[in-house]
GROMACS .gro file of C-alpha atoms in nm:
model
   60
    1UNK     CA    1   1.497  -0.565  -0.564
    2UNK     CA    2   1.359  -0.822  -0.320
    3UNK     CA    3   0.991  -0.904  -0.363
    4UNK     CA    4   0.786  -0.864  -0.048
    5UNK     CA    5   0.447  -1.014   0.029
    6UNK     CA    6   0.175  -0.871   0.250
    7UNK     CA    7  -0.155  -1.004   0.383
    8UNK     CA    8  -0.489  -0.829   0.351
    9UNK     CA    9  -0.672  -0.785   0.681
   10UNK     CA   10  -1.039  -0.704   0.731
   11UNK     CA   11  -1.184  -0.451   0.972
   12UNK     CA   12  -1.461  -0.556   1.202
   13UNK     CA   13  -1.796  -0.401   1.108
   14UNK     CA   14  -1.690  -0.269   0.766
   15UNK     CA   15  -1.605  -0.397   0.419
   16UNK     CA   16  -1.281  -0.194   0.420
   17UNK     CA   17  -0.957  -0.394   0.394
   18UNK     CA   18  -0.609  -0.302   0.516
   19UNK     CA   19  -0.285  -0.385   0.334
   20UNK     CA   20   0.032  -0.345   0.541
   21UNK     CA   21   0.339  -0.158   0.419
   22UNK     CA   22   0.652  -0.352   0.518
   23UNK     CA   23   0.867  -0.180   0.782
   24UNK     CA   24   1.172  -0.168   0.553
   25UNK     CA   25   0.973   0.038   0.299
   26UNK     CA   26   0.827   0.271   0.563
   27UNK     CA   27   1.174   0.339   0.701
   28UNK     CA   28   1.335   0.387   0.358
   29UNK     CA   29   1.066   0.632   0.240
   30UNK     CA   30   0.968   0.791   0.574
   31UNK     CA   31   0.606   0.674   0.550
   32UNK     CA   32   0.417   0.780   0.862
   33UNK     CA   33   0.064   0.784   0.999
   34UNK     CA   34  -0.134   1.061   0.836
   35UNK     CA   35   0.029   1.026   0.493
   36UNK     CA   36  -0.229   1.016   0.215
   37UNK     CA   37  -0.201   0.794  -0.092
   38UNK     CA   38  -0.396   0.797  -0.419
   39UNK     CA   39  -0.467   0.446  -0.547
   40UNK     CA   40  -0.507   0.323  -0.903
   41UNK     CA   41  -0.632  -0.022  -0.993
   42UNK     CA   42  -0.564  -0.208  -1.316
   43UNK     CA   43  -0.536  -0.569  -1.432
   44UNK     CA   44  -0.252  -0.738  -1.612
   45UNK     CA   45  -0.291  -0.963  -1.919
   46UNK     CA   46  -0.367  -1.260  -1.690
   47UNK     CA   47  -0.647  -1.078  -1.504
   48UNK     CA   48  -0.444  -1.022  -1.186
   49UNK     CA   49  -0.523  -0.710  -0.987
   50UNK     CA   50  -0.248  -0.443  -0.983
   51UNK     CA   51  -0.266  -0.170  -0.719
   52UNK     CA   52  -0.050   0.142  -0.757
   53UNK     CA   53  -0.017   0.374  -0.457
   54UNK     CA   54   0.118   0.728  -0.497
   55UNK     CA   55   0.180   0.943  -0.190
   56UNK     CA   56  -0.001   1.272  -0.245
   57UNK     CA   57   0.034   1.419   0.105
   58UNK     CA   58   0.309   1.387   0.364
   59UNK     CA   59   0.118   1.407   0.691
   60UNK     CA   60   0.404   1.538   0.907
   0.00000   0.00000   0.00000
């Protein structure tokens, strides 16, 4: 599996951040606007943040 990198972008007027999903992943898994994901955060042994997204609603 090829590792992909993404950049975090801020939203003007809010502390919310956006992380992009690469196009190849959205096509492969039919991710579309309106899909809802649950997110879990953990840290590895070196203190690095790990984010796990699980699609819980397919917003078709």
